[in-house]
mmCIF file of C-alpha atoms in Angstrom:
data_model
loop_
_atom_site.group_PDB
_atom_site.id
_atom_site.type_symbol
_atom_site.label_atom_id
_atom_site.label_comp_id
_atom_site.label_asym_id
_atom_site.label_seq_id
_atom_site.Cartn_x
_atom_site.Cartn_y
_atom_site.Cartn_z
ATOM 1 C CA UNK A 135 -28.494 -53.250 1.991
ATOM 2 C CA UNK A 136 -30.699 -56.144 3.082
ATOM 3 C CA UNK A 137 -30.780 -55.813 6.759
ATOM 4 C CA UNK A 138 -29.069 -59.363 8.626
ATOM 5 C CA UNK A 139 -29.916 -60.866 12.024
ATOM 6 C CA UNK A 140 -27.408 -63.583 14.206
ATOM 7 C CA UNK A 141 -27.454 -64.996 17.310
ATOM 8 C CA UNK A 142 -25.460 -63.472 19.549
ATOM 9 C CA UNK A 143 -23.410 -66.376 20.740
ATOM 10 C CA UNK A 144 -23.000 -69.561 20.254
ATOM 11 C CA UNK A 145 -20.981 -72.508 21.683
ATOM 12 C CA UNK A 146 -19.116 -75.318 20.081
ATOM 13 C CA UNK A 147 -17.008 -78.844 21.048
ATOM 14 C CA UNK A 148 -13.800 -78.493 19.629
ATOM 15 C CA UNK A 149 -13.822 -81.099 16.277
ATOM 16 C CA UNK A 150 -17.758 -80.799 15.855
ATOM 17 C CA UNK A 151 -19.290 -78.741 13.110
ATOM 18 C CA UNK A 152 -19.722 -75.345 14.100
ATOM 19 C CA UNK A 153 -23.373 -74.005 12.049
ATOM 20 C CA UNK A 154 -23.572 -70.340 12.000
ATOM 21 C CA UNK A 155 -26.979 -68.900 10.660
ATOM 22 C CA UNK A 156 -27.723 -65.727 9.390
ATOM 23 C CA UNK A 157 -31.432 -64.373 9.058
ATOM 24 C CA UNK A 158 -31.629 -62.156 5.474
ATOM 25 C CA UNK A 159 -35.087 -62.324 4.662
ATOM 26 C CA UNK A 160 -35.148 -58.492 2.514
ATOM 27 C CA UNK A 161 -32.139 -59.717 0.732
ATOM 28 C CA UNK A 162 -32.703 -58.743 -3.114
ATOM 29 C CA UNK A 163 -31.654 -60.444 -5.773
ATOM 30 C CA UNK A 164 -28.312 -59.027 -6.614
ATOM 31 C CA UNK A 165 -27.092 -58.968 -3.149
ATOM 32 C CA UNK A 166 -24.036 -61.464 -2.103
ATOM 33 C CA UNK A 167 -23.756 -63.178 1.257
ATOM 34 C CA UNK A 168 -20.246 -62.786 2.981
ATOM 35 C CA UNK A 169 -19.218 -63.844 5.852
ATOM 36 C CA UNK A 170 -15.976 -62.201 7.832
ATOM 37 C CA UNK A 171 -14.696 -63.361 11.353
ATOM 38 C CA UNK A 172 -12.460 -60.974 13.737
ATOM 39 C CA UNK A 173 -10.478 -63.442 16.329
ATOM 40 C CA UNK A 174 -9.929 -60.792 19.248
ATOM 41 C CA UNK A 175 -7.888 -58.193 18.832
ATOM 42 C CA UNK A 176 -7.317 -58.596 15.218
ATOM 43 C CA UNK A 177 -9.033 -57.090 11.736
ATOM 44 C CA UNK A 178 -11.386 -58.841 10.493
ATOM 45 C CA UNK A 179 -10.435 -61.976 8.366
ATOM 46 C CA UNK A 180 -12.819 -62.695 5.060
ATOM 47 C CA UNK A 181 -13.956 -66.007 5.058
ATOM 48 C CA UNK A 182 -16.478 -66.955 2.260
ATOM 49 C CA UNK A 183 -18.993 -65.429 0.100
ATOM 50 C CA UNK A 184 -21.636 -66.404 -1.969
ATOM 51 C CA UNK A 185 -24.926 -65.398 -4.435
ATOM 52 C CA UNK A 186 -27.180 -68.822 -4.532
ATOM 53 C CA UNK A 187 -24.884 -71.317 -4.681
ATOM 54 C CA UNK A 188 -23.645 -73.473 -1.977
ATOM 55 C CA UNK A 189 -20.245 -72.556 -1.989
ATOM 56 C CA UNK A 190 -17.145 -74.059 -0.200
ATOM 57 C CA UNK A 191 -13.717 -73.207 0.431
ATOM 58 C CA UNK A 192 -10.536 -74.370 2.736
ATOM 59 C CA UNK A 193 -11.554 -72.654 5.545
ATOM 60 C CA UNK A 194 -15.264 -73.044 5.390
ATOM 61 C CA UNK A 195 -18.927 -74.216 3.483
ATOM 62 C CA UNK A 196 -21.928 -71.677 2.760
ATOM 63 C CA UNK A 197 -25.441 -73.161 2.542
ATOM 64 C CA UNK A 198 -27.765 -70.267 1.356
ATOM 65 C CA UNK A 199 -31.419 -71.385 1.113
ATOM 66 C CA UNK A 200 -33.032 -71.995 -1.813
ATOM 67 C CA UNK A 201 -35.553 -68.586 -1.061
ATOM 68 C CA UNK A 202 -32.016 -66.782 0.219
ATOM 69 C CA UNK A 203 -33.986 -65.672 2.507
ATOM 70 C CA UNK A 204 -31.352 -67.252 5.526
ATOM 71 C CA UNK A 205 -27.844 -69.029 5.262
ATOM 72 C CA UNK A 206 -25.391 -71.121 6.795
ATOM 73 C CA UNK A 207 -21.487 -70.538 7.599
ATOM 74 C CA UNK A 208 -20.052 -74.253 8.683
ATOM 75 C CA UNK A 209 -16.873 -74.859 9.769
ATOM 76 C CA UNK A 210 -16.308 -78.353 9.804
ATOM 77 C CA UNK A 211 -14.206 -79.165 12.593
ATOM 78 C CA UNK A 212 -14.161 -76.022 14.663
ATOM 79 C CA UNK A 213 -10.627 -75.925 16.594
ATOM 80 C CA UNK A 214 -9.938 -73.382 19.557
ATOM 81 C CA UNK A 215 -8.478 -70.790 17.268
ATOM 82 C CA UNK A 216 -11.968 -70.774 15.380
ATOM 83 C CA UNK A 217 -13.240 -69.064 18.881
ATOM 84 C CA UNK A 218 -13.866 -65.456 17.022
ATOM 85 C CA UNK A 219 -17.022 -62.845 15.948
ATOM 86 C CA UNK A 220 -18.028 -63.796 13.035
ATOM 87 C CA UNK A 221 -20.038 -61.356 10.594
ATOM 88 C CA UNK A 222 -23.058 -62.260 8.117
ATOM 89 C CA UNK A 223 -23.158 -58.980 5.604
ATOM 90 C CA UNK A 224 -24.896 -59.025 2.587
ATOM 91 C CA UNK A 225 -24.232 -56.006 0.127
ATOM 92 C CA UNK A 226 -23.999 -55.755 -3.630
ATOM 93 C CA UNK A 227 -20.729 -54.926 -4.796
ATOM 94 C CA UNK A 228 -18.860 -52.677 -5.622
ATOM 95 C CA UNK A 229 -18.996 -51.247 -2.567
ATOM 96 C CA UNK A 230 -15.939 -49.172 -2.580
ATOM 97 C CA UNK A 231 -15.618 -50.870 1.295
ATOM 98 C CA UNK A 232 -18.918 -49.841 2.610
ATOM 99 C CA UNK A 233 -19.294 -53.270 4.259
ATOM 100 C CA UNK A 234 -21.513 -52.908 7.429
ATOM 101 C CA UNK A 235 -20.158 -54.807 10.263
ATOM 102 C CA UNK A 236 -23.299 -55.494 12.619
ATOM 103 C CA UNK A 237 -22.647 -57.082 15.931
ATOM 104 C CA UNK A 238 -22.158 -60.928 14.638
ATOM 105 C CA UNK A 239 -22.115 -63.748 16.818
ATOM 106 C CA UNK A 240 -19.278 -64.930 19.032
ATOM 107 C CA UNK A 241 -18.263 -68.285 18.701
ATOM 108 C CA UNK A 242 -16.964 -70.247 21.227
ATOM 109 C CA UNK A 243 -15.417 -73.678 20.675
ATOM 110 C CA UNK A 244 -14.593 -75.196 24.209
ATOM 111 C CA UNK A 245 -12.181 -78.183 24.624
ATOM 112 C CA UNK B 141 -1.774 -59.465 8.266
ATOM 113 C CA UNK B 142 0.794 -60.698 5.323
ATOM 114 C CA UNK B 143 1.136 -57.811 3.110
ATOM 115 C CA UNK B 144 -0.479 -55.271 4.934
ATOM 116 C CA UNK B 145 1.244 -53.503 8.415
ATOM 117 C CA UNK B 146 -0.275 -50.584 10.209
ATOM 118 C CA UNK B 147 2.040 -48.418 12.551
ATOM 119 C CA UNK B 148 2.181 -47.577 15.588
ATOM 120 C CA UNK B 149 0.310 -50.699 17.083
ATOM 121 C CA UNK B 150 -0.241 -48.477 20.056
ATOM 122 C CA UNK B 151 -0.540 -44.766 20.982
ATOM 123 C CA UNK B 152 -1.069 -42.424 23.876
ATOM 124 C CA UNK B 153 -1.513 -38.761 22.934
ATOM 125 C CA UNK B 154 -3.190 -35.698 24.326
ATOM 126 C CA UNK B 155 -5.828 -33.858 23.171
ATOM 127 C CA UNK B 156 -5.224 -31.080 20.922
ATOM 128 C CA UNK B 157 -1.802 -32.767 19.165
ATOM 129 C CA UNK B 158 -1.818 -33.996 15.179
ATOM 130 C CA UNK B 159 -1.893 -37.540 15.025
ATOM 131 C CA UNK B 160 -0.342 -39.905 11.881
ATOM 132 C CA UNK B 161 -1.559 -43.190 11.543
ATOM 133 C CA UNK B 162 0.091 -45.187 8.699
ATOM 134 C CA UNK B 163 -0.806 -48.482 6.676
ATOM 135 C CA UNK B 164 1.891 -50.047 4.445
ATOM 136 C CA UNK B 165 1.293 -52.681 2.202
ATOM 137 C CA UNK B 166 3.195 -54.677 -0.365
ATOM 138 C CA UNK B 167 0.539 -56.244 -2.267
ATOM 139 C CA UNK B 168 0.399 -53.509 -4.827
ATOM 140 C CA UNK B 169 -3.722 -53.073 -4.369
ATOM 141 C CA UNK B 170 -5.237 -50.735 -5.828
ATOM 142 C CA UNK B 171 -7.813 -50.086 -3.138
ATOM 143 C CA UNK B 172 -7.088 -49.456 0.581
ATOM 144 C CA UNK B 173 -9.466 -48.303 3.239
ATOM 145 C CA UNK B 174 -9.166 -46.705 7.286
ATOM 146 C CA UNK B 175 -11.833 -48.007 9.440
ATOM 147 C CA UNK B 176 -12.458 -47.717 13.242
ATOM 148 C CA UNK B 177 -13.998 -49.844 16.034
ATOM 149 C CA UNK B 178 -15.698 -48.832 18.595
ATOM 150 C CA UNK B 179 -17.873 -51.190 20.973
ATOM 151 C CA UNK B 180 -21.354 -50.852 19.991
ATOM 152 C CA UNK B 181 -20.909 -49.414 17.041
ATOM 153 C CA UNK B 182 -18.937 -52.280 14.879
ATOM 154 C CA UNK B 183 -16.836 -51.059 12.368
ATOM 155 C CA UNK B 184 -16.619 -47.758 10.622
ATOM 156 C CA UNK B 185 -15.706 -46.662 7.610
ATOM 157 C CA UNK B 186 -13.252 -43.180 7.912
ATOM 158 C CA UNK B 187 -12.040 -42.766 4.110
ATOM 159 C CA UNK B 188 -11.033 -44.946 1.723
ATOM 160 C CA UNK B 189 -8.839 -44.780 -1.392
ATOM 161 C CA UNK B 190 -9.108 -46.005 -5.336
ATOM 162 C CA UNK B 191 -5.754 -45.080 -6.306
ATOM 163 C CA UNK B 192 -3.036 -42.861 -6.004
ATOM 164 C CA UNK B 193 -4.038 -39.179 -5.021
ATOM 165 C CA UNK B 194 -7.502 -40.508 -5.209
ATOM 166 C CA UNK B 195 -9.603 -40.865 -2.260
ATOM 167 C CA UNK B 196 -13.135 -40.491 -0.415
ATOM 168 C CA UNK B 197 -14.783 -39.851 2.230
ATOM 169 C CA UNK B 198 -16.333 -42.690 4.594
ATOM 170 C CA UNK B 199 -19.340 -42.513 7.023
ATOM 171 C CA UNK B 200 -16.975 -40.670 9.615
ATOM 172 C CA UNK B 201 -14.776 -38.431 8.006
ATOM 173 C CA UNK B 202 -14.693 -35.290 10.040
ATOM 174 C CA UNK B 203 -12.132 -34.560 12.306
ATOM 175 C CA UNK B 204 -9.741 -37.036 10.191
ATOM 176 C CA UNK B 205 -7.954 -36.573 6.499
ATOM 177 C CA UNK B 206 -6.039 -38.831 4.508
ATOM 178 C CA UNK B 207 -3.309 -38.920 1.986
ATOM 179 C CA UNK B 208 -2.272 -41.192 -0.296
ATOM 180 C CA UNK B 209 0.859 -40.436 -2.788
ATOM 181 C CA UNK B 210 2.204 -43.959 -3.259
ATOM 182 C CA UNK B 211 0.131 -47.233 -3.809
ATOM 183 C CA UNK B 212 1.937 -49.055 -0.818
ATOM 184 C CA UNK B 213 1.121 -45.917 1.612
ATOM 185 C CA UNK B 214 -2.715 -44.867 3.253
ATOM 186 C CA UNK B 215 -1.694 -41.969 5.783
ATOM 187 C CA UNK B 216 -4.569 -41.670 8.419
ATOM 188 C CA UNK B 217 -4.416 -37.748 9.803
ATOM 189 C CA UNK B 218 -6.077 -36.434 13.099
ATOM 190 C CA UNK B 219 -5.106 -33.092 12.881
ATOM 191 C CA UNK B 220 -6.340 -32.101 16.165
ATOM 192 C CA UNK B 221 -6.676 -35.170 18.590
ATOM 193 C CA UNK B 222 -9.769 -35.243 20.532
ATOM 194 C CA UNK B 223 -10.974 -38.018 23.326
ATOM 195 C CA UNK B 224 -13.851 -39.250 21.159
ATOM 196 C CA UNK B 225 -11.283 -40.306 18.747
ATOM 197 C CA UNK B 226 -9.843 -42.921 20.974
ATOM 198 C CA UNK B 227 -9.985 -46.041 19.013
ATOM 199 C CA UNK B 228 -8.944 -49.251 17.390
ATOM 200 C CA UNK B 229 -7.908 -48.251 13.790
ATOM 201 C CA UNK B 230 -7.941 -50.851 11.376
ATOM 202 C CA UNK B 231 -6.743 -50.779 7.646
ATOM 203 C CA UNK B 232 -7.893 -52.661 5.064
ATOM 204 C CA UNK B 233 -6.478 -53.517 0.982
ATOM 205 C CA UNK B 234 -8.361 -54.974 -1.797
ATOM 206 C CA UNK B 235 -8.090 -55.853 -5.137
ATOM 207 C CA UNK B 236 -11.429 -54.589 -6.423
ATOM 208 C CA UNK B 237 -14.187 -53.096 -5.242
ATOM 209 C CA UNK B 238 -15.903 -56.037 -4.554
ATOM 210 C CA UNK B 239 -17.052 -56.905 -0.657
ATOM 211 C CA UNK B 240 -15.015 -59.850 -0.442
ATOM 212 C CA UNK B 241 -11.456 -60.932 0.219
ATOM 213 C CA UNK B 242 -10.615 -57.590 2.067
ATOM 214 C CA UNK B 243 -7.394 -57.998 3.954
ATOM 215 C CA UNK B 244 -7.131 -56.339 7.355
ATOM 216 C CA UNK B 245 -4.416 -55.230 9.186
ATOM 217 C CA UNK B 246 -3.831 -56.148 12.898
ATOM 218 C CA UNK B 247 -4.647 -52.321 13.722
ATOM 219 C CA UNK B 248 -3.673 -49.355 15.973
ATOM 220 C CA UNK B 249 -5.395 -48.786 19.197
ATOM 221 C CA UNK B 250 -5.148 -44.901 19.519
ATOM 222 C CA UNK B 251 -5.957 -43.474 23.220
ATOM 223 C CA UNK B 252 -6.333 -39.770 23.066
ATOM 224 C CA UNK B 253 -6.379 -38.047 27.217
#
């Protein structure tokens, strides 16, 4: 698996865009990009995933660059209960839950 | 998690004693999964299972065994309960065997003295 790299925190104003980027640059060309959060305390919640296209959803948008050699995770208008770890992984399925959880970046949306 | 419950949410036990760790779900998946979380080391895959009476081993298997002889029930084992394998214990259920749209449960946190 293509090997990811995140900051390891970031802050956010509550109702701002929250941009999370995620570093991939030995990502092959039939790896995905998916992106999980764990709020604390909980399991992980799966957020988004994507291939090449831009892809959006109700809880978030993925911009993957053009070279997929980086991507994006926004959330829109991060709210308090967005504060979580959230996890870039990029695997080609099936992966019979082999997912590799690296250490992510905490998000913190402040008031 | 909808659909998915772990039990106990919390448990003290000593060193030495058999351990059950159960994960319920009523989403009918075919594929459920028994990770742990450790700080510094992220998440870990124990075993993981592709259908009734069918199941595999994970990157850290020994020391824990699973069963699995309905589709609703993953039955995590320590059969001998040792301080390194205080944890968080998280299950997981999935349609396929794709990466994506896992569903966790909220997990046991397991402290072994």
């Amino acid at each position: 698996d293509a090997k990811t790299t995140q900051p390891p925190s970031m802050d956010c104003a509550e109702g701002r865009a929250a941009n999370l980027p995620c570093n991939h640059s030995t990502i092959s060309g039939n790896e995905y990009v998916y992106w999980y959060r764990q709020i604390h305390s909980q399991g992980p919640q799966y957020i988004i995933h994507g291939l090449k296209n831009n892809e959006t959803n109700e809880m978030a948008s993925l911009i993957i660059t053009e070279d997929r050699k980086s991507s994006t995770l926004i959330l829109p208008h991060a709210t308090l209960r967005d504060t979580a770890v959230y996890y870039c992984i990029v695997r080609v399925g099936p992966s019979y839950g082999k997912l590799t959880f690296g250490q992510g970046t905490i998000l913190t949306v402040h008031p | 998690d909808a659909g998915i419950t772990q039990s106990p949410r919390h448990k003290v036990t000593e060193t030495g004693t058999p351990v059950t760790l159960r994960c319920h779900q009523t989403e009918n998946h075919r594929y459920m999964y028994w990770y742990r979380q450790d700080p510094g080391h992220g998440l870990r895959l124990i075993h993981y299972s592709y259908g009734v009476k069918d199941t595999d081993k994970g990157e850290v298997s020994d020391g824990y065994s699973v069963s699995r002889s309905k589709t609703e029930d993953f039955l995590l084992t320590l059969e001998s309960a040792t301080s390194s394998q205080t944890s968080v214990y998280f299950c997981a259920i999935s349609e396929s065997r794709d990466p994506w749209g896992y569903t966790f449960g909220s997990g046991t946190r397991l402290t072994v003295v």
